[in-house]
Coordinates of C-alpha atoms in Angstrom, one line a residue:
M282 CA 12.2 14.0 -10.3
K283 CA 9.7 11.3 -9.6
R284 CA 8.7 10.6 -6.1
R285 CA 7.5 7.4 -4.5
I286 CA 4.9 7.1 -1.8
V287 CA 4.8 3.7 -0.3
A288 CA 1.3 3.2 1.1
V289 CA 0.4 -0.2 2.7
G290 CA -2.2 -1.7 0.5
A291 CA -2.2 1.2 -1.9
A292 CA -0.6 2.4 -5.2
L293 CA 3.0 2.1 -6.2
L294 CA 5.0 5.0 -7.7
V295 CA 8.6 5.6 -8.4
L296 CA 10.9 5.5 -5.4
V297 CA 13.4 8.1 -4.3
G298 CA 15.6 7.1 -1.4
C299 CA 15.9 9.0 1.8
A300 CA 18.7 11.6 1.8
G301 CA 21.1 11.7 4.7
T302 CA 20.9 8.1 5.8
T303 CA 23.6 5.6 6.4
A304 CA 24.0 2.8 4.0
S305 CA 21.6 0.7 6.1
G306 CA 19.0 3.4 6.2
G307 CA 19.6 4.1 9.9
P308 CA 20.3 7.6 11.3
R309 CA 23.8 9.2 11.0
S310 CA 24.1 9.5 14.7
P311 CA 22.1 8.2 17.7
A312 CA 18.7 9.9 17.9
V313 CA 17.9 11.8 21.1
S314 CA 14.6 12.9 22.6
S315 CA 12.7 15.1 20.2
P316 CA 9.6 17.3 20.7
S317 CA 6.7 16.7 18.4
G318 CA 5.9 19.2 15.7
G319 CA 2.3 19.4 16.9
S320 CA 0.5 18.5 20.1
G321 CA 2.1 15.6 22.0
P322 CA 4.8 14.8 24.5
T323 CA 8.6 14.6 24.1
V324 CA 9.5 11.0 23.1
E325 CA 12.7 9.1 23.7
T326 CA 14.1 7.3 20.6
T327 CA 16.8 4.7 20.3
S328 CA 19.0 3.9 17.3
R329 CA 21.7 1.5 16.1
S330 CA 23.2 1.8 12.6
V331 CA 24.1 -1.3 10.7
S332 CA 25.9 -0.7 7.4
G333 CA 25.6 -2.6 4.2
P334 CA 23.4 -3.1 1.1
W335 CA 20.2 -5.1 1.0
R336 CA 20.8 -8.7 2.0
A337 CA 18.8 -11.8 2.7
W338 CA 17.7 -12.1 6.3
A339 CA 14.9 -13.1 8.6
A340 CA 13.8 -11.2 11.8
T341 CA 11.1 -11.8 14.4
L342 CA 8.5 -9.0 15.0
S343 CA 7.2 -7.9 18.3
S344 CA 3.5 -8.5 18.9
Q345 CA 2.9 -4.7 18.5
E346 CA 4.6 -4.7 15.1
A347 CA 2.8 -7.9 14.0
H348 CA -0.5 -6.3 14.8
G349 CA 0.5 -3.1 13.0
S350 CA 1.7 -2.5 9.4
C351 CA 5.1 -2.5 7.7
G352 CA 6.5 -0.6 4.7
T353 CA 9.8 -0.2 2.9
T354 CA 12.0 2.3 1.2
A355 CA 15.2 1.6 -0.8
H356 CA 17.1 2.1 2.5
Q357 CA 15.2 0.5 5.3
V358 CA 12.1 -1.3 6.6
V359 CA 9.7 0.6 8.8
C360 CA 6.9 -0.9 10.9
A361 CA 4.1 1.0 12.7
T362 CA 3.0 -0.6 15.9
D363 CA -0.6 -1.0 17.0
S364 CA 0.1 1.6 19.7
G365 CA 1.1 4.2 17.2
G366 CA 4.9 3.9 17.5
F367 CA 7.5 3.1 14.8
V368 CA 10.4 0.7 14.4
G369 CA 13.1 1.1 11.8
R370 CA 15.0 -1.9 10.7
S371 CA 18.3 -2.3 8.8
R372 CA 18.2 -3.4 5.2
A373 CA 21.4 -5.3 5.8
D374 CA 20.3 -7.7 8.6
G375 CA 16.8 -6.8 9.7
R376 CA 17.9 -5.6 13.1
I377 CA 16.3 -2.6 14.8
T378 CA 18.1 0.7 14.1
W379 CA 15.7 3.1 15.7
T380 CA 12.4 3.2 17.6
V381 CA 9.8 5.8 18.3
P382 CA 7.6 4.4 21.1
A383 CA 4.0 5.4 21.7
G384 CA 1.2 4.4 24.1
G385 CA -1.9 4.7 22.0
H386 CA -4.8 2.2 22.0
G387 CA -7.3 1.7 19.3
K388 CA -7.8 0.6 15.7
S389 CA -4.9 1.6 13.4
A390 CA -5.6 3.5 10.2
G391 CA -2.5 2.0 8.6
L392 CA 0.9 3.3 7.6
V393 CA 2.2 5.4 4.8
V394 CA 6.0 5.6 4.1
D395 CA 7.0 8.8 2.2
A396 CA 10.6 8.3 1.2
A397 CA 10.8 11.6 -0.7
D398 CA 9.8 13.6 2.3
E399 CA 11.6 11.3 4.8
R400 CA 8.4 10.5 6.8
A401 CA 6.5 7.5 8.0
V402 CA 3.0 8.3 9.2
T403 CA 0.5 6.2 11.1
G404 CA -2.8 6.9 12.8
V405 CA -4.0 5.0 15.9
A406 CA -7.4 6.0 17.4
G407 CA -7.3 9.9 17.4
V408 CA -3.6 10.5 17.1
L409 CA -1.7 11.0 13.8
R410 CA 2.0 10.6 14.3
A411 CA 5.0 10.9 12.0
A412 CA 8.6 9.6 12.3
D413 CA 11.6 11.2 10.6
L414 CA 13.2 8.4 8.4
R415 CA 16.5 10.2 8.4
T416 CA 17.0 10.7 12.1
G417 CA 14.8 8.0 13.6
A418 CA 13.0 10.6 15.8
Q419 CA 9.4 11.6 16.2
A420 CA 8.7 14.4 13.7
W421 CA 5.2 15.6 14.7
T422 CA 1.8 14.6 16.0
Q423 CA -1.8 15.7 15.5
Q424 CA -4.5 15.0 18.1
L425 CA -8.2 14.8 17.2
P426 CA -10.9 15.9 19.6
T427 CA -12.2 13.2 21.9
G428 CA -14.5 10.7 20.3
R429 CA -13.0 11.0 16.8
T430 CA -10.6 8.5 15.2
Y431 CA -8.6 8.1 12.1
L432 CA -9.9 5.6 9.5
A433 CA -7.5 5.6 6.5
L434 CA -4.3 7.2 5.3
G435 CA -2.8 8.2 2.0
A436 CA 0.1 10.4 0.8
A437 CA 1.5 12.1 -2.3
E438 CA 3.7 15.0 -3.3
G439 CA 4.5 16.2 0.2
V440 CA 0.9 15.9 1.6
V441 CA -0.5 13.3 4.0
Y442 CA -4.3 12.7 3.7
A443 CA -6.1 11.2 6.7
L444 CA -9.8 10.3 6.9
E445 CA -11.4 10.8 10.3
A446 CA -14.8 10.5 11.9
S447 CA -16.6 9.9 15.2
D448 CA -18.7 7.1 13.6
P449 CA -18.3 6.4 9.9
L450 CA -21.7 4.6 9.8
T451 CA -23.7 7.5 11.1
H452 CA -21.4 10.6 10.5
S453 CA -19.8 11.7 7.2
P454 CA -16.0 11.2 7.4
V455 CA -13.8 14.3 7.1
L456 CA -10.7 14.3 4.9
D457 CA -7.7 16.1 6.5
A458 CA -4.7 17.3 4.5
V459 CA -1.5 18.0 6.4
R460 CA 2.0 18.8 5.3
A461 CA 4.2 15.7 5.5
A462 CA 7.3 17.6 6.6
D463 CA 6.0 19.2 9.8
G464 CA 2.3 18.2 10.2
T465 CA 0.9 21.7 9.4
P466 CA -2.8 21.4 8.7
L467 CA -3.6 22.5 5.1
W468 CA -7.4 21.9 4.8
H469 CA -10.2 19.6 5.8
R470 CA -13.4 18.7 3.9
T471 CA -16.4 16.5 4.6
V472 CA -16.4 13.7 2.1
A473 CA -18.4 10.6 1.0
W474 CA -16.3 7.5 1.6
S475 CA -17.0 3.8 1.9
T476 CA -15.0 1.7 4.5
G477 CA -12.2 -0.2 2.9
E478 CA -11.9 2.1 -0.2
P479 CA -8.4 3.5 -0.9
L480 CA -7.3 7.1 -0.8
A481 CA -5.6 7.7 -4.1
A482 CA -3.5 10.8 -4.7
F483 CA -1.4 11.8 -7.7
R484 CA -0.7 14.7 -10.1
G485 CA -2.2 17.3 -7.8
R486 CA -5.4 15.6 -7.0
V487 CA -6.8 13.3 -4.3
Y488 CA -9.6 10.8 -4.9
T489 CA -12.2 9.3 -2.6
A490 CA -14.8 6.6 -3.4
D491 CA -18.0 5.9 -1.6
G492 CA -18.9 2.6 -3.2
T493 CA -21.0 4.3 -5.9
R494 CA -18.8 7.0 -7.4
V495 CA -15.5 8.7 -7.2
T496 CA -14.8 12.3 -6.3
A497 CA -11.6 14.2 -7.2
R498 CA -10.3 17.2 -5.1
D499 CA -7.6 19.7 -5.7
A500 CA -4.6 18.7 -3.5
R501 CA -3.8 22.3 -2.6
T502 CA -7.3 23.5 -1.6
G503 CA -9.5 20.5 -1.1
D504 CA -12.1 21.9 -3.5
T505 CA -14.0 19.4 -5.6
V506 CA -12.8 19.5 -9.2
A507 CA -14.6 16.4 -10.7
A508 CA -17.1 13.7 -9.7
G509 CA -18.2 10.5 -11.4
P510 CA -21.1 11.0 -13.8
T511 CA -24.5 9.8 -13.0
G512 CA -25.0 6.2 -14.2
V513 CA -21.3 5.3 -13.9
E514 CA -21.1 3.3 -10.7
C515 CA -17.9 2.4 -8.9
P516 CA -18.5 -0.3 -6.3
H517 CA -14.8 -0.7 -5.7
L518 CA -11.8 1.5 -6.7
V519 CA -8.4 0.0 -7.7
T520 CA -5.6 2.4 -8.2
G521 CA -1.9 2.4 -9.0
G522 CA 0.5 4.7 -10.8
H523 CA -1.8 7.4 -12.3
Y524 CA -4.6 5.0 -13.0
L525 CA -8.1 4.6 -11.6
V526 CA -10.2 1.5 -12.3
C527 CA -13.7 0.7 -11.0
T528 CA -14.6 -3.0 -10.5
G529 CA -17.3 -4.9 -8.7
S530 CA -17.3 -5.0 -5.0
P531 CA -15.3 -7.9 -3.4
F532 CA -18.4 -8.5 -1.3
Y533 CA -20.8 -8.6 -4.2
A534 CA -23.3 -11.6 -4.0
G535 CA -24.6 -12.9 -7.3
D536 CA -23.6 -14.6 -10.6
T537 CA -23.1 -11.4 -12.6
F538 CA -20.8 -8.6 -11.8
P539 CA -20.6 -4.9 -12.8
P540 CA -18.4 -4.0 -15.8
M541 CA -14.8 -3.0 -15.2
R542 CA -14.2 0.6 -16.1
R543 CA -11.1 2.7 -16.3
L544 CA -11.7 6.3 -15.4
D545 CA -10.2 9.4 -16.9
P546 CA -8.4 11.0 -13.8
A547 CA -9.3 14.5 -15.1
T548 CA -13.0 14.1 -15.7
L549 CA -13.8 10.8 -14.0
R550 CA -15.6 9.7 -17.1
P551 CA -15.3 6.1 -18.2
L552 CA -12.6 5.1 -20.8
P553 CA -12.7 2.0 -23.0
T554 CA -11.6 -0.9 -20.7
P555 CA -11.0 -4.6 -21.5
R556 CA -12.9 -7.3 -19.6
N557 CA -13.9 -10.8 -20.7
T558 CA -14.4 -12.7 -17.5
A559 CA -17.5 -13.6 -15.5
D560 CA -15.7 -14.0 -12.1
N561 CA -15.9 -11.8 -9.1
P562 CA -13.1 -9.1 -8.9
V563 CA -11.6 -9.0 -5.4
R564 CA -8.4 -7.0 -5.4
G565 CA -5.7 -5.8 -7.8
V566 CA -2.5 -3.9 -8.5
I567 CA -1.6 -1.5 -11.3
S568 CA 1.9 -0.9 -12.7
D569 CA 3.2 2.5 -13.7
D570 CA 2.9 1.6 -17.3
G571 CA -0.8 0.6 -17.0
V572 CA -0.9 -3.1 -16.5
L573 CA -3.7 -4.1 -14.1
V574 CA -3.4 -7.5 -12.5
L575 CA -6.8 -8.3 -10.9
Y576 CA -7.5 -11.3 -8.7
E577 CA -11.0 -12.6 -9.6
A578 CA -12.5 -15.3 -7.5
G579 CA -14.6 -18.1 -8.9
A580 CA -18.3 -17.2 -9.0
E581 CA -19.3 -20.5 -7.3
D582 CA -16.1 -21.6 -5.6
T583 CA -14.6 -18.4 -4.0
S584 CA -11.7 -20.2 -2.4
A585 CA -9.7 -20.0 -5.7
G586 CA -9.7 -18.0 -8.9
D587 CA -7.3 -16.4 -11.3
W588 CA -4.9 -13.4 -11.5
N589 CA -5.9 -11.7 -14.8
A590 CA -3.7 -9.1 -16.4
Y591 CA -5.1 -6.3 -18.5
D592 CA -3.3 -3.7 -20.6
L593 CA -5.2 -0.5 -19.8
E594 CA -3.4 1.6 -22.4
N595 CA -4.1 -0.7 -25.3
G596 CA -7.4 -2.1 -24.1
R597 CA -6.7 -5.8 -24.1
K598 CA -6.3 -8.8 -21.8
L599 CA -2.7 -10.0 -21.5
W600 CA -2.7 -13.3 -19.6
S601 CA -4.3 -15.3 -16.8
T602 CA -2.9 -17.7 -14.1
Y603 CA -4.6 -19.8 -11.5
A604 CA -4.3 -18.7 -7.9
T605 CA -5.7 -18.8 -4.4
E606 CA -6.2 -15.3 -3.0
A607 CA -3.0 -13.8 -1.8
D608 CA -1.2 -10.5 -1.4
A609 CA 0.6 -9.1 -4.4
T610 CA 2.7 -6.1 -5.6
V611 CA 4.8 -5.0 -8.6
A612 CA 8.6 -4.8 -8.6
G613 CA 11.2 -4.6 -11.3
G614 CA 8.7 -4.9 -14.1
R615 CA 7.3 -8.1 -12.7
F616 CA 4.1 -9.1 -10.9
V617 CA 5.0 -10.5 -7.4
T618 CA 2.7 -12.8 -5.4
F619 CA 2.7 -16.2 -3.7
T620 CA 2.1 -19.6 -5.1
P621 CA -1.3 -21.3 -4.6
V622 CA -1.7 -22.8 -1.1
N623 CA -3.2 -26.0 -2.5
D624 CA -0.3 -26.8 -4.8
R625 CA 1.8 -29.3 -2.9
T626 CA 4.7 -29.0 -5.2
T627 CA 5.3 -25.3 -5.2
R628 CA 3.3 -23.8 -2.3
G629 CA 5.1 -21.6 0.2
R630 CA 7.1 -19.6 -2.4
V631 CA 7.3 -16.1 -3.8
I632 CA 6.6 -16.2 -7.5
T633 CA 7.3 -13.4 -10.0
I634 CA 5.8 -13.1 -13.5
D635 CA 6.7 -10.7 -16.3
L636 CA 3.9 -8.2 -16.5
H637 CA 3.6 -8.4 -20.3
A638 CA 4.7 -11.9 -21.1
G639 CA 2.8 -13.6 -18.3
P640 CA 3.2 -17.2 -17.1
H641 CA 4.2 -18.5 -20.5
G642 CA 7.1 -16.1 -20.9
T643 CA 10.5 -17.5 -21.8
G644 CA 14.1 -16.6 -21.2
T645 CA 14.5 -13.6 -19.0
A646 CA 10.7 -13.1 -19.1
A647 CA 10.0 -16.6 -17.7
P648 CA 8.3 -17.0 -14.3
R649 CA 10.6 -17.4 -11.4
M650 CA 10.1 -18.8 -7.9
S651 CA 11.9 -18.5 -4.6
A652 CA 12.7 -21.3 -2.3
A653 CA 10.0 -22.4 0.1
Y654 CA 10.1 -20.4 3.4
L655 CA 8.1 -20.5 6.6
Q656 CA 7.1 -16.8 6.2
T657 CA 5.6 -17.4 2.7
R658 CA 3.2 -20.1 3.7
G659 CA -0.5 -19.3 3.3
G660 CA -1.3 -20.1 6.9
E661 CA 1.1 -17.2 7.9
H662 CA -1.1 -14.7 5.9
P663 CA 2.0 -13.2 4.3
V664 CA 2.2 -9.7 2.8
V665 CA 4.8 -8.9 0.2
L666 CA 6.6 -5.5 0.2
A667 CA 8.7 -4.0 -2.6
P668 CA 11.5 -1.7 -1.5
G669 CA 11.8 -0.4 -5.1
G670 CA 14.9 1.2 -6.6
D671 CA 17.6 -1.2 -7.6
T672 CA 17.6 -3.2 -4.4
G673 CA 16.8 -6.5 -6.1
H674 CA 14.9 -7.7 -3.0
V675 CA 11.4 -8.1 -1.6
V676 CA 10.3 -8.3 2.0
V677 CA 7.7 -10.7 3.2
M678 CA 5.8 -9.9 6.4
A679 CA 4.2 -13.0 8.1
R680 CA 1.3 -12.2 10.4
T681 CA 0.4 -15.5 12.2
H682 CA 3.9 -15.8 13.7
G683 CA 5.1 -12.2 13.3
S684 CA 8.2 -12.0 11.2
L685 CA 10.0 -10.4 8.3
R686 CA 12.1 -12.0 5.6
S687 CA 14.2 -10.2 3.1
L688 CA 14.9 -12.3 0.0
P689 CA 16.3 -11.6 -3.5
L690 CA 13.6 -10.9 -6.0
P691 CA 13.1 -14.2 -7.9

């Protein structure tokens, strides 16, 4: 059985829904106060189930949700607040079905939603906290020593990975591995890591990148099993499915950029990789079947660029389309993003493009656009979330005026 870990800003895998939920993804019965599985106080939770399949809806976010992160499963939307709490929302109408409040203060390390293990996990300041997606109750907490804070999160195959440090600029970060089900610590290792780089985990390994090279560790023990060879630099790591691709840094200054390289996940040695552009790679997504769609900004005018699609398995470029930088994901075999903000005719829409046919596809493979919505405007700094499964929907999170909108996948 394949498992899907939904990580905000991270890789997409195959989704397995949460067992034991109502049709809306809310709990079967009202949640009650529940002790944490680690250190931490008893927390009161509230719940309200709303039945029904995925539908189109719009909902306003609280300021705490808007400043946090949101994720999705096939059964619900989950948001982590900037205080370290959680809010579960119905897939049927977007209303709140359960909450796990918290009173933390500090920078958030993000959110991972592990549908297979029925956990949502977030880290704010020095507290790692998990919610039970089935019951809507707090599952466990982990508290770091005073002065240390969580920096980034990842998850795969029943394990949550959390990077923590007292000061990442002067002290080497530590990678903690804990069991998703109950927060039991498994191992911790000092690692080399560059701020902003993803934590990638799949097939029994976890990968970290320090802006120069990638290191692979055994997911069970934390022992190093492979490291990028000397001379193969990795300024920025793009990951998705079971693929690792090194590109130039989004912050690179200059007219020429490092070559794009696909890495062998076992040895971390470079594999043949297509690349025939001179623009600056900024960010990308990779589908399960190995299509990398990379946003590359113009070398001189960085306000616009192109989404370029590459077939990693067959070593060729597939297609290209003009864009202004935007969030993106993969859903239903299609690339999902937003229309360019400077296109007066089509701006403010979600657009989907067949991963292999590209913008010139025809028939069922032709590009498709949603209606124009407030939440999809560039000034709202929208993020697109894919529930996966057969929901046929995507969720747009707008940050300027905090809101969520569920809409049918175009």
